[in-house]
């Protein structure tokens, strides 16, 4: 299995800080240690929170991913911090946000970060949509992102993350057929849960220490994340962690097929009784497809770690549909995300991987 994973990932290995040193004015920056190039055909489903595969990483390596933007001033502040530390990340873009703030999205690309998409409107419960509506969310998300990037001759990469991590096999199959990698995560920081910046930072560090490496989920629209990020990156360096950047193996723009919702299954059943002498007939009976899987319930693995220095409070974020989801609905769906007082918790991704 390890050899199969490596076949789908080209590793551009660099000595620690080598990427950071090139063109980085900060000699003390965390930097980006190496680049991992992912081939969607070989690695269609990534992240142990939901799948069996993830990007092969060494102990102490972390991939930074940011969802739901762009949204100034928070995304801008995140970009400023990443630039100061010469760190590259992957941003999963909401289509409506891209159209609302194209200049910020263009800066994400110009700063050297990777772009994936995260649907058009970030529907609250993606698997509950009709298949036709879900396909439109995926397609419009790519189209809006590409439209916002057109002035700088850029486009979204073949990476997609389900809103709320709400997936179904129908959409996974559609994305795989179109050469797109589905990114789940390996660990989370709970930054959508109205936590203070120092608590977001602590949870991210605790879970990284516990797991050793992985794809980390953050949200660039969250003020607490924007505030804690400078101290977080410095603490990563102090603890010996290294940042790995993910890039797609192809630079070809994504061209999505229209896709069609699956037709209801039918079976032929013989009538219970047929009058003598009458010809036998069959009746087509529609079978209702099974309900889509519910939103996955990520479970963290926090362990006690030395306390980190607190960071400043964040200003409140403007209201938008994406934040309404994370601030109001998701905490109700995921009551077990907060570490228990005695420090016990389920291991991240334990029992969650299905593919």
mmCIF file of N, CA and C in Angstrom, residues 3 10 38 90 99 135 144-145 233 246 266 274 276 282 328 352:
data_model
loop_
_atom_site.group_PDB
_atom_site.id
_atom_site.type_symbol
_atom_site.label_atom_id
_atom_site.label_comp_id
_atom_site.label_asym_id
_atom_site.label_seq_id
_atom_site.Cartn_x
_atom_site.Cartn_y
_atom_site.Cartn_z
ATOM 1 N N UNK A 3 3.815 1.623 -1.245
ATOM 2 C CA UNK A 3 4.404 1.835 -2.568
ATOM 3 C C UNK A 3 3.389 2.400 -3.533
ATOM 4 N N UNK A 10 4.697 12.674 -6.210
ATOM 5 C CA UNK A 10 6.077 13.026 -6.522
ATOM 6 C C UNK A 10 6.591 13.932 -5.423
ATOM 7 N N UNK A 38 0.709 15.983 -6.063
ATOM 8 C CA UNK A 38 -0.302 14.931 -5.995
ATOM 9 C C UNK A 38 -0.942 14.708 -7.359
ATOM 10 N N UNK A 90 -2.588 25.461 1.206
ATOM 11 C CA UNK A 90 -3.619 25.174 0.208
ATOM 12 C C UNK A 90 -4.932 25.758 0.692
ATOM 13 N N UNK A 99 -16.208 35.277 -6.015
ATOM 14 C CA UNK A 99 -16.809 36.342 -6.826
ATOM 15 C C UNK A 99 -16.911 37.647 -6.046
ATOM 16 N N UNK A 135 -24.332 18.516 -7.806
ATOM 17 C CA UNK A 135 -23.457 18.658 -8.967
ATOM 18 C C UNK A 135 -23.294 20.123 -9.352
ATOM 19 N N UNK A 144 -16.840 29.703 -10.632
ATOM 20 C CA UNK A 144 -16.694 30.999 -9.969
ATOM 21 C C UNK A 144 -15.245 31.272 -9.598
ATOM 22 N N UNK A 145 -14.568 30.245 -9.122
ATOM 23 C CA UNK A 145 -13.160 30.412 -8.764
ATOM 24 C C UNK A 145 -12.325 30.733 -9.995
ATOM 25 N N UNK A 233 2.705 29.533 13.989
ATOM 26 C CA UNK A 233 3.807 29.173 13.096
ATOM 27 C C UNK A 233 5.151 29.220 13.822
ATOM 28 N N UNK A 246 1.468 21.328 -0.855
ATOM 29 C CA UNK A 246 0.860 20.401 -1.809
ATOM 30 C C UNK A 246 0.574 21.128 -3.119
ATOM 31 N N UNK A 266 -34.939 0.132 -10.626
ATOM 32 C CA UNK A 266 -36.232 -0.517 -10.843
ATOM 33 C C UNK A 266 -36.053 -2.020 -10.805
ATOM 34 N N UNK A 274 -52.593 -14.242 -11.177
ATOM 35 C CA UNK A 274 -52.967 -13.954 -12.559
ATOM 36 C C UNK A 274 -54.185 -14.802 -12.906
ATOM 37 N N UNK A 276 -56.820 -17.118 -14.721
ATOM 38 C CA UNK A 276 -56.585 -18.212 -15.665
ATOM 39 C C UNK A 276 -56.786 -17.730 -17.088
ATOM 40 N N UNK A 282 -45.553 -7.789 -16.257
ATOM 41 C CA UNK A 282 -44.615 -7.344 -15.220
ATOM 42 C C UNK A 282 -44.831 -5.869 -14.983
ATOM 43 N N UNK A 328 -23.091 27.971 14.408
ATOM 44 C CA UNK A 328 -24.363 27.598 15.000
ATOM 45 C C UNK A 328 -24.708 26.132 14.806
ATOM 46 N N UNK A 352 -13.175 6.223 11.439
ATOM 47 C CA UNK A 352 -13.845 7.106 10.492
ATOM 48 C C UNK A 352 -13.533 6.765 9.048
#
